[in-house]
Amino acid sequence: MKVTQFLKDHYKHFNAAALIDAAEGYKTHLNRGGKMMITLAGAMSTAELGIILAEMIRQDKVQAITCTGANLEEDIFNLVAHDFYERIPNYRDLTPQDEQDLLDRHLNRVTDTCIPEEEAMRRLEHTVLKYWQKADQAGEAYFPHQFFYQILLSGDLEQYYQIDPKNSWMLEAAKKNLPIFVPGWEDSTLGNIYTGHVISGDIKNVHTMSTGIQYMMELAEWYTNTAKEDSTIGFFQIGGGIAGDFPICVVPMLHQDLQRTGVPLWGYFAQISDSTTSYGSYSGAVPNEKITWGKLGIDTPKFVIESDATIVAPLVFAIVLDM
């Protein structure tokens, strides 16, 4: 039995039904000629969401991605160091000493998965630093994802690949030159490393790396050129935080600050979240709150699936891919 048929047979109510509704809404939006942005919060790349997200990119089911710096780099960490990762299924039972022991072994834990510092972070640092310095010396500037696109397409990392490259969403995105927006990139391992190299003088111009403000400018132009009344852009939000808040704000900015009032609102909205609404968090805000900020309209299809994104997102994508 196909995954899609199984889900439709058994996912009838509550969050299960919301999953089906959001997935069918996603398909309807694309079938009407719409585009889709996916936003990635948390540690979705370390959760290996790239296995199915790469297929979504290959099949043109996503036209742009906004993600944290962590998700940008961790897909490549997994690509080049997967065999050195360690899974800790009993992570809830770890003592402070157990955690220190992991650190002493240069293993950085993300819930039940440890990223190996030497094989992932330092291996990638050696390669990316060459590209940073080359651009710096040439007086050029690029966005974080553009540096990664250059590296991936050059083949410099192929000798280190430890997974099937078709399961790397960043590699698939590079092949299509997919628009990616990375707000707050400095809040990432390589962001910290870049800062260190600027402080030490290895990189002379801090602006060799383009900034979040410039990302918003790029997003504004992309949205303006892409969103049409008959081809609106949908917003599929995985988690919350800056990965979701940054890009969705482009619409009120275009309308209120640039007076581009002819640009349509987001044409579809879905969020996978486990955040609690009553805490005043943006991540937990119900979609209708976004109407008051000029992000969504009264008639925008809106869906919320209150569950674990590592479980829900692959199932939604499976339906979109008709698996």
mmCIF file of C-alpha atoms in Angstrom:
data_model
loop_
_atom_site.group_PDB
_atom_site.id
_atom_site.type_symbol
_atom_site.label_atom_id
_atom_site.label_comp_id
_atom_site.label_asym_id
_atom_site.label_seq_id
_atom_site.Cartn_x
_atom_site.Cartn_y
_atom_site.Cartn_z
ATOM 1 C CA MET A 1 0.000 0.000 0.000
ATOM 2 C CA LYS A 2 1.248 3.467 -0.849
ATOM 3 C CA VAL A 3 2.061 5.808 2.047
ATOM 4 C CA THR A 4 -0.486 8.339 0.782
ATOM 5 C CA GLN A 5 -3.287 5.787 0.675
ATOM 6 C CA PHE A 6 -2.437 4.500 4.155
ATOM 7 C CA LEU A 7 -2.545 8.016 5.579
ATOM 8 C CA LYS A 8 -5.854 8.804 3.930
ATOM 9 C CA ASP A 9 -7.328 5.543 5.226
ATOM 10 C CA HIS A 10 -6.224 6.058 8.831
ATOM 11 C CA TYR A 11 -5.593 9.768 9.488
ATOM 12 C CA LYS A 12 -9.173 10.891 10.008
ATOM 13 C CA HIS A 13 -9.277 13.235 13.017
ATOM 14 C CA PHE A 14 -7.444 15.777 15.168
ATOM 15 C CA ASN A 15 -3.802 16.435 14.209
ATOM 16 C CA ALA A 16 -3.867 13.461 11.861
ATOM 17 C CA ALA A 17 -6.689 15.063 9.878
ATOM 18 C CA ALA A 18 -4.909 18.436 9.951
ATOM 19 C CA LEU A 19 -1.893 16.729 8.367
ATOM 20 C CA ILE A 20 -4.025 15.461 5.491
ATOM 21 C CA ASP A 21 -5.722 18.850 5.044
ATOM 22 C CA ALA A 22 -2.394 20.711 4.989
ATOM 23 C CA ALA A 23 -0.896 18.274 2.483
ATOM 24 C CA GLU A 24 -3.909 18.427 0.186
ATOM 25 C CA GLY A 25 -3.888 22.220 0.480
ATOM 26 C CA TYR A 26 -0.203 22.202 -0.505
ATOM 27 C CA LYS A 27 -0.988 20.155 -3.612
ATOM 28 C CA THR A 28 -3.947 22.360 -4.521
ATOM 29 C CA HIS A 29 -1.801 25.471 -4.216
ATOM 30 C CA LEU A 30 0.850 24.056 -6.568
ATOM 31 C CA ASN A 31 -1.741 22.728 -9.025
ATOM 32 C CA ARG A 32 -3.167 26.238 -9.323
ATOM 33 C CA GLY A 33 0.230 27.498 -10.420
ATOM 34 C CA GLY A 34 1.377 28.687 -7.008
ATOM 35 C CA LYS A 35 4.911 28.587 -5.640
ATOM 36 C CA MET A 36 6.002 27.320 -2.216
ATOM 37 C CA MET A 37 8.521 28.414 0.374
ATOM 38 C CA ILE A 38 9.535 25.959 3.088
ATOM 39 C CA THR A 39 11.038 27.242 6.332
ATOM 40 C CA LEU A 40 13.270 25.053 8.500
ATOM 41 C CA ALA A 41 13.761 25.691 12.201
ATOM 42 C CA GLY A 42 15.269 23.429 14.843
ATOM 43 C CA ALA A 43 17.673 20.712 13.748
ATOM 44 C CA MET A 44 15.797 19.326 10.766
ATOM 45 C CA SER A 45 18.980 18.644 8.787
ATOM 46 C CA THR A 46 20.488 16.612 11.621
ATOM 47 C CA ALA A 47 17.156 14.778 11.745
ATOM 48 C CA GLU A 48 17.928 13.874 8.105
ATOM 49 C CA LEU A 49 14.852 15.553 6.680
ATOM 50 C CA GLY A 50 17.096 16.053 3.651
ATOM 51 C CA ILE A 51 16.288 12.546 2.449
ATOM 52 C CA ILE A 52 12.779 13.568 1.414
ATOM 53 C CA LEU A 53 13.342 17.324 1.123
ATOM 54 C CA ALA A 54 15.922 16.670 -1.592
ATOM 55 C CA GLU A 55 13.254 14.775 -3.523
ATOM 56 C CA MET A 56 10.821 17.669 -3.058
ATOM 57 C CA ILE A 57 13.433 19.977 -4.585
ATOM 58 C CA ARG A 58 14.129 17.569 -7.472
ATOM 59 C CA GLN A 59 10.443 17.383 -8.303
ATOM 60 C CA ASP A 60 9.952 21.173 -8.120
ATOM 61 C CA LYS A 61 7.601 20.995 -5.142
ATOM 62 C CA VAL A 62 9.464 23.818 -3.394
ATOM 63 C CA GLN A 63 10.670 27.056 -4.975
ATOM 64 C CA ALA A 64 12.503 28.686 -2.033
ATOM 65 C CA ILE A 65 13.769 27.805 1.435
ATOM 66 C CA THR A 66 14.346 29.918 4.515
ATOM 67 C CA CYS A 67 16.365 28.200 7.218
ATOM 68 C CA THR A 68 18.597 28.754 10.191
ATOM 69 C CA GLY A 69 22.356 28.724 9.759
ATOM 70 C CA ALA A 70 22.372 25.435 11.652
ATOM 71 C CA ASN A 71 20.125 23.709 9.116
ATOM 72 C CA LEU A 72 22.194 25.104 6.250
ATOM 73 C CA GLU A 73 25.464 23.676 7.543
ATOM 74 C CA GLU A 74 24.206 20.527 9.248
ATOM 75 C CA ASP A 75 22.991 19.013 5.993
ATOM 76 C CA ILE A 76 26.576 19.261 4.737
ATOM 77 C CA PHE A 77 27.998 18.002 8.034
ATOM 78 C CA ASN A 78 25.832 14.919 7.546
ATOM 79 C CA LEU A 79 26.916 14.613 3.918
ATOM 80 C CA VAL A 80 30.631 14.452 4.747
ATOM 81 C CA ALA A 81 30.689 12.854 8.202
ATOM 82 C CA HIS A 82 27.630 10.631 8.539
ATOM 83 C CA ASP A 83 29.622 7.521 9.465
ATOM 84 C CA PHE A 84 31.111 9.303 12.478
ATOM 85 C CA TYR A 85 27.790 10.405 13.968
ATOM 86 C CA GLU A 86 26.678 8.629 17.124
ATOM 87 C CA ARG A 87 23.089 8.098 18.181
ATOM 88 C CA ILE A 88 22.296 8.231 21.893
ATOM 89 C CA PRO A 89 18.820 6.668 22.262
ATOM 90 C CA ASN A 90 18.940 6.960 26.071
ATOM 91 C CA TYR A 91 19.806 10.686 26.020
ATOM 92 C CA ARG A 92 17.209 11.431 28.715
ATOM 93 C CA ASP A 93 19.236 9.364 31.167
ATOM 94 C CA LEU A 94 22.576 11.105 30.619
ATOM 95 C CA THR A 95 24.273 12.563 33.663
ATOM 96 C CA PRO A 96 26.336 15.772 33.570
ATOM 97 C CA GLN A 97 29.429 13.546 33.592
ATOM 98 C CA ASP A 98 28.102 11.597 30.606
ATOM 99 C CA GLU A 99 27.682 14.901 28.763
ATOM 100 C CA GLN A 100 31.223 15.925 29.673
ATOM 101 C CA ASP A 101 32.492 12.585 28.387
ATOM 102 C CA LEU A 102 30.830 13.295 25.034
ATOM 103 C CA LEU A 103 32.451 16.715 24.912
ATOM 104 C CA ASP A 104 35.832 15.177 25.710
ATOM 105 C CA ARG A 105 35.344 12.926 22.698
ATOM 106 C CA HIS A 106 34.502 16.005 20.584
ATOM 107 C CA LEU A 107 30.903 14.916 20.121
ATOM 108 C CA ASN A 108 28.310 17.698 20.174
ATOM 109 C CA ARG A 109 24.844 16.381 21.072
ATOM 110 C CA VAL A 110 21.581 17.396 19.400
ATOM 111 C CA THR A 111 18.903 15.461 21.318
ATOM 112 C CA ASP A 112 19.696 11.832 20.430
ATOM 113 C CA THR A 113 22.353 12.519 17.814
ATOM 114 C CA CYS A 114 25.986 13.558 18.289
ATOM 115 C CA ILE A 115 27.755 15.548 15.573
ATOM 116 C CA PRO A 116 31.487 14.727 15.385
ATOM 117 C CA GLU A 117 33.465 17.959 15.618
ATOM 118 C CA GLU A 118 36.650 16.907 13.826
ATOM 119 C CA GLU A 119 35.092 14.964 10.971
ATOM 120 C CA ALA A 120 32.198 17.400 10.355
ATOM 121 C CA MET A 121 32.847 20.921 11.602
ATOM 122 C CA ARG A 122 36.633 21.117 11.271
ATOM 123 C CA ARG A 123 36.693 19.211 7.987
ATOM 124 C CA LEU A 124 34.248 21.670 6.503
ATOM 125 C CA GLU A 125 36.036 24.646 8.060
ATOM 126 C CA HIS A 126 39.252 23.831 6.201
ATOM 127 C CA THR A 127 37.406 23.886 2.874
ATOM 128 C CA VAL A 128 35.103 26.836 3.434
ATOM 129 C CA LEU A 129 37.898 29.047 4.789
ATOM 130 C CA LYS A 130 39.641 28.860 1.405
ATOM 131 C CA TYR A 131 36.500 30.176 -0.297
ATOM 132 C CA TRP A 132 35.990 32.887 2.314
ATOM 133 C CA GLN A 133 39.583 34.086 1.953
ATOM 134 C CA LYS A 134 39.502 33.963 -1.843
ATOM 135 C CA ALA A 135 36.409 36.187 -1.880
ATOM 136 C CA ASP A 136 37.884 38.438 0.793
ATOM 137 C CA GLN A 137 41.098 38.963 -1.162
ATOM 138 C CA ALA A 138 39.138 39.668 -4.345
ATOM 139 C CA GLY A 139 36.928 42.214 -2.601
ATOM 140 C CA GLU A 140 33.846 40.082 -3.273
ATOM 141 C CA ALA A 141 30.897 39.263 -1.015
ATOM 142 C CA TYR A 142 28.480 36.357 -0.995
ATOM 143 C CA PHE A 143 25.657 35.022 1.121
ATOM 144 C CA PRO A 144 26.298 31.958 3.318
ATOM 145 C CA HIS A 145 24.337 29.662 1.022
ATOM 146 C CA GLN A 146 26.190 30.989 -2.032
ATOM 147 C CA PHE A 147 29.529 30.003 -0.521
ATOM 148 C CA PHE A 148 28.119 26.515 0.044
ATOM 149 C CA TYR A 149 26.782 26.361 -3.507
ATOM 150 C CA GLN A 150 30.257 27.196 -4.831
ATOM 151 C CA ILE A 151 31.837 24.486 -2.685
ATOM 152 C CA LEU A 152 29.276 21.792 -3.468
ATOM 153 C CA LEU A 153 29.295 22.421 -7.209
ATOM 154 C CA SER A 154 33.111 22.491 -7.293
ATOM 155 C CA GLY A 155 33.321 18.866 -6.188
ATOM 156 C CA ASP A 156 35.896 19.715 -3.503
ATOM 157 C CA LEU A 157 33.969 17.725 -0.898
ATOM 158 C CA GLU A 158 33.094 14.679 -2.973
ATOM 159 C CA GLN A 159 35.998 12.679 -1.572
ATOM 160 C CA TYR A 160 34.373 12.929 1.864
ATOM 161 C CA TYR A 161 30.785 11.976 0.947
ATOM 162 C CA GLN A 162 29.417 9.336 3.322
ATOM 163 C CA ILE A 163 25.769 9.285 2.274
ATOM 164 C CA ASP A 164 24.134 8.969 -1.108
ATOM 165 C CA PRO A 165 24.447 12.550 -2.409
ATOM 166 C CA LYS A 166 20.854 12.451 -3.648
ATOM 167 C CA ASN A 167 19.835 12.626 0.033
ATOM 168 C CA SER A 168 21.479 16.015 0.575
ATOM 169 C CA TRP A 169 18.925 18.780 0.210
ATOM 170 C CA MET A 170 21.675 21.396 -0.004
ATOM 171 C CA LEU A 171 23.310 19.619 -2.931
ATOM 172 C CA GLU A 172 19.986 19.405 -4.770
ATOM 173 C CA ALA A 173 19.332 23.078 -4.004
ATOM 174 C CA ALA A 174 22.762 23.990 -5.362
ATOM 175 C CA LYS A 175 22.081 22.162 -8.614
ATOM 176 C CA LYS A 176 18.913 24.217 -9.119
ATOM 177 C CA ASN A 177 20.365 27.446 -7.677
ATOM 178 C CA LEU A 178 17.319 27.461 -5.417
ATOM 179 C CA PRO A 179 16.720 30.761 -3.593
ATOM 180 C CA ILE A 180 17.698 30.323 0.064
ATOM 181 C CA PHE A 181 17.404 32.921 2.809
ATOM 182 C CA VAL A 182 19.305 32.464 6.082
ATOM 183 C CA PRO A 183 18.437 35.045 8.743
ATOM 184 C CA GLY A 184 20.735 35.197 11.748
ATOM 185 C CA TRP A 185 23.390 33.044 10.093
ATOM 186 C CA GLU A 186 25.910 34.186 12.700
ATOM 187 C CA ASP A 187 23.989 32.020 15.192
ATOM 188 C CA SER A 188 25.554 28.848 13.807
ATOM 189 C CA THR A 189 28.754 26.874 14.189
ATOM 190 C CA LEU A 190 30.278 28.221 10.982
ATOM 191 C CA GLY A 191 28.979 31.680 11.849
ATOM 192 C CA ASN A 192 31.003 31.502 15.043
ATOM 193 C CA ILE A 193 33.995 30.151 13.131
ATOM 194 C CA TYR A 194 33.736 32.967 10.575
ATOM 195 C CA THR A 195 33.645 35.501 13.405
ATOM 196 C CA GLY A 196 36.784 33.962 14.871
ATOM 197 C CA HIS A 197 38.620 34.246 11.558
ATOM 198 C CA VAL A 198 37.626 37.906 11.245
ATOM 199 C CA ILE A 199 38.840 38.617 14.789
ATOM 200 C CA SER A 200 42.122 36.806 14.135
ATOM 201 C CA GLY A 201 42.638 38.702 10.885
ATOM 202 C CA ASP A 202 42.397 35.709 8.528
ATOM 203 C CA ILE A 203 39.500 37.544 6.884
ATOM 204 C CA LYS A 204 40.015 41.287 6.557
ATOM 205 C CA ASN A 205 36.515 42.481 5.679
ATOM 206 C CA VAL A 206 33.657 41.280 7.848
ATOM 207 C CA HIS A 207 31.284 42.110 4.971
ATOM 208 C CA THR A 208 32.811 39.397 2.798
ATOM 209 C CA MET A 209 29.804 37.555 4.207
ATOM 210 C CA SER A 210 26.588 39.297 3.185
ATOM 211 C CA THR A 211 24.192 40.078 6.023
ATOM 212 C CA GLY A 212 20.652 39.395 7.135
ATOM 213 C CA ILE A 213 19.531 42.853 6.008
ATOM 214 C CA GLN A 214 20.799 42.041 2.538
ATOM 215 C CA TYR A 215 18.958 38.717 2.709
ATOM 216 C CA MET A 216 15.731 40.620 3.410
ATOM 217 C CA MET A 217 16.435 42.852 0.417
ATOM 218 C CA GLU A 218 16.953 39.766 -1.758
ATOM 219 C CA LEU A 219 13.774 38.233 -0.386
ATOM 220 C CA ALA A 220 11.819 41.418 -1.120
ATOM 221 C CA GLU A 221 12.903 41.387 -4.756
ATOM 222 C CA TRP A 222 12.338 37.656 -5.150
ATOM 223 C CA TYR A 223 8.867 37.889 -3.640
ATOM 224 C CA THR A 224 7.928 40.933 -5.714
ATOM 225 C CA ASN A 225 9.059 39.261 -8.939
ATOM 226 C CA THR A 226 7.561 35.852 -8.149
ATOM 227 C CA ALA A 227 4.215 36.506 -6.451
ATOM 228 C CA LYS A 228 1.369 37.208 -8.831
ATOM 229 C CA GLU A 229 -2.378 37.248 -8.285
ATOM 230 C CA ASP A 230 -2.681 34.044 -10.311
ATOM 231 C CA SER A 231 0.510 32.507 -8.895
ATOM 232 C CA THR A 232 0.848 33.338 -5.222
ATOM 233 C CA ILE A 233 3.545 32.023 -2.909
ATOM 234 C CA GLY A 234 2.683 29.554 -0.173
ATOM 235 C CA PHE A 235 4.389 29.297 3.193
ATOM 236 C CA PHE A 236 5.066 25.883 4.750
ATOM 237 C CA GLN A 237 6.595 26.466 8.164
ATOM 238 C CA ILE A 238 8.429 23.716 10.015
ATOM 239 C CA GLY A 239 8.880 24.842 13.598
ATOM 240 C CA GLY A 240 9.023 28.511 14.531
ATOM 241 C CA GLY A 241 11.608 31.084 15.477
ATOM 242 C CA ILE A 242 13.521 33.296 13.089
ATOM 243 C CA ALA A 243 13.264 30.836 10.205
ATOM 244 C CA GLY A 244 9.516 31.462 10.138
ATOM 245 C CA ASP A 245 9.212 35.019 11.400
ATOM 246 C CA PHE A 246 11.856 36.569 9.125
ATOM 247 C CA PRO A 247 10.455 35.588 5.712
ATOM 248 C CA ILE A 248 6.757 35.962 6.461
ATOM 249 C CA CYS A 249 7.371 39.611 7.429
ATOM 250 C CA VAL A 250 8.441 40.480 3.890
ATOM 251 C CA VAL A 251 4.821 41.022 2.835
ATOM 252 C CA PRO A 252 3.914 43.742 5.360
ATOM 253 C CA MET A 253 7.296 45.340 4.663
ATOM 254 C CA LEU A 254 6.549 45.459 0.950
ATOM 255 C CA HIS A 255 3.072 46.868 1.549
ATOM 256 C CA GLN A 256 3.721 49.293 4.387
ATOM 257 C CA ASP A 257 7.344 50.379 3.956
ATOM 258 C CA LEU A 258 7.788 50.181 0.180
ATOM 259 C CA GLN A 259 4.166 50.864 -0.796
ATOM 260 C CA ARG A 260 4.139 47.911 -3.182
ATOM 261 C CA THR A 261 0.464 47.419 -2.467
ATOM 262 C CA GLY A 262 -0.130 45.358 -5.588
ATOM 263 C CA VAL A 263 1.976 42.480 -4.271
ATOM 264 C CA PRO A 264 -0.345 39.699 -3.067
ATOM 265 C CA LEU A 265 -0.375 38.256 0.434
ATOM 266 C CA TRP A 266 0.962 34.773 1.075
ATOM 267 C CA GLY A 267 -1.416 32.417 -0.729
ATOM 268 C CA TYR A 268 -1.230 29.397 1.603
ATOM 269 C CA PHE A 269 -0.005 28.878 5.135
ATOM 270 C CA ALA A 270 0.727 25.737 7.120
ATOM 271 C CA GLN A 271 2.777 25.233 10.254
ATOM 272 C CA ILE A 272 4.007 22.192 12.136
ATOM 273 C CA SER A 273 4.450 23.296 15.723
ATOM 274 C CA ASP A 274 4.475 22.072 19.302
ATOM 275 C CA SER A 275 4.625 25.577 20.782
ATOM 276 C CA THR A 276 1.934 26.732 23.222
ATOM 277 C CA THR A 277 -0.219 29.628 22.083
ATOM 278 C CA SER A 278 -0.824 31.172 25.500
ATOM 279 C CA TYR A 279 2.845 32.017 26.152
ATOM 280 C CA GLY A 280 2.889 34.968 23.769
ATOM 281 C CA SER A 281 5.353 33.243 21.473
ATOM 282 C CA TYR A 282 5.347 33.872 17.749
ATOM 283 C CA SER A 283 5.914 30.166 17.155
ATOM 284 C CA GLY A 284 2.700 29.349 18.972
ATOM 285 C CA ALA A 285 0.564 32.048 17.395
ATOM 286 C CA VAL A 286 -2.475 30.778 15.520
ATOM 287 C CA PRO A 287 -2.533 31.753 11.829
ATOM 288 C CA ASN A 288 -5.342 34.277 12.280
ATOM 289 C CA GLU A 289 -3.011 36.450 14.385
ATOM 290 C CA LYS A 290 -1.012 36.971 11.199
ATOM 291 C CA ILE A 291 -4.013 38.687 9.617
ATOM 292 C CA THR A 292 -3.553 41.560 12.072
ATOM 293 C CA TRP A 293 0.045 41.994 10.860
ATOM 294 C CA GLY A 294 -0.848 42.070 7.183
ATOM 295 C CA LYS A 295 0.805 38.733 6.399
ATOM 296 C CA LEU A 296 -2.202 36.524 5.647
ATOM 297 C CA GLY A 297 -5.674 37.332 4.389
ATOM 298 C CA ILE A 298 -9.098 36.293 5.604
ATOM 299 C CA ASP A 299 -9.393 33.761 2.782
ATOM 300 C CA THR A 300 -5.825 32.408 2.881
ATOM 301 C CA PRO A 301 -5.931 28.615 3.411
ATOM 302 C CA LYS A 302 -4.479 28.090 6.900
ATOM 303 C CA PHE A 303 -3.405 24.898 8.638
ATOM 304 C CA VAL A 304 -1.730 24.061 11.948
ATOM 305 C CA ILE A 305 -0.470 20.596 12.834
ATOM 306 C CA GLU A 306 0.488 20.446 16.500
ATOM 307 C CA SER A 307 2.973 17.616 16.514
ATOM 308 C CA ASP A 308 6.617 16.598 16.044
ATOM 309 C CA ALA A 309 7.994 17.951 12.766
ATOM 310 C CA THR A 310 10.356 14.980 12.364
ATOM 311 C CA ILE A 311 7.264 12.749 12.187
ATOM 312 C CA VAL A 312 4.861 15.044 10.366
ATOM 313 C CA ALA A 313 6.958 16.760 7.664
ATOM 314 C CA PRO A 314 8.021 13.551 5.846
ATOM 315 C CA LEU A 315 4.397 12.375 5.808
ATOM 316 C CA VAL A 316 3.131 15.667 4.377
ATOM 317 C CA PHE A 317 5.862 15.557 1.747
ATOM 318 C CA ALA A 318 5.015 11.942 0.941
ATOM 319 C CA ILE A 319 1.467 13.006 0.083
ATOM 320 C CA VAL A 320 2.690 15.947 -1.981
ATOM 321 C CA LEU A 321 5.014 13.549 -3.850
ATOM 322 C CA ASP A 322 2.200 10.974 -4.187
ATOM 323 C CA MET A 323 4.351 8.277 -2.645
#
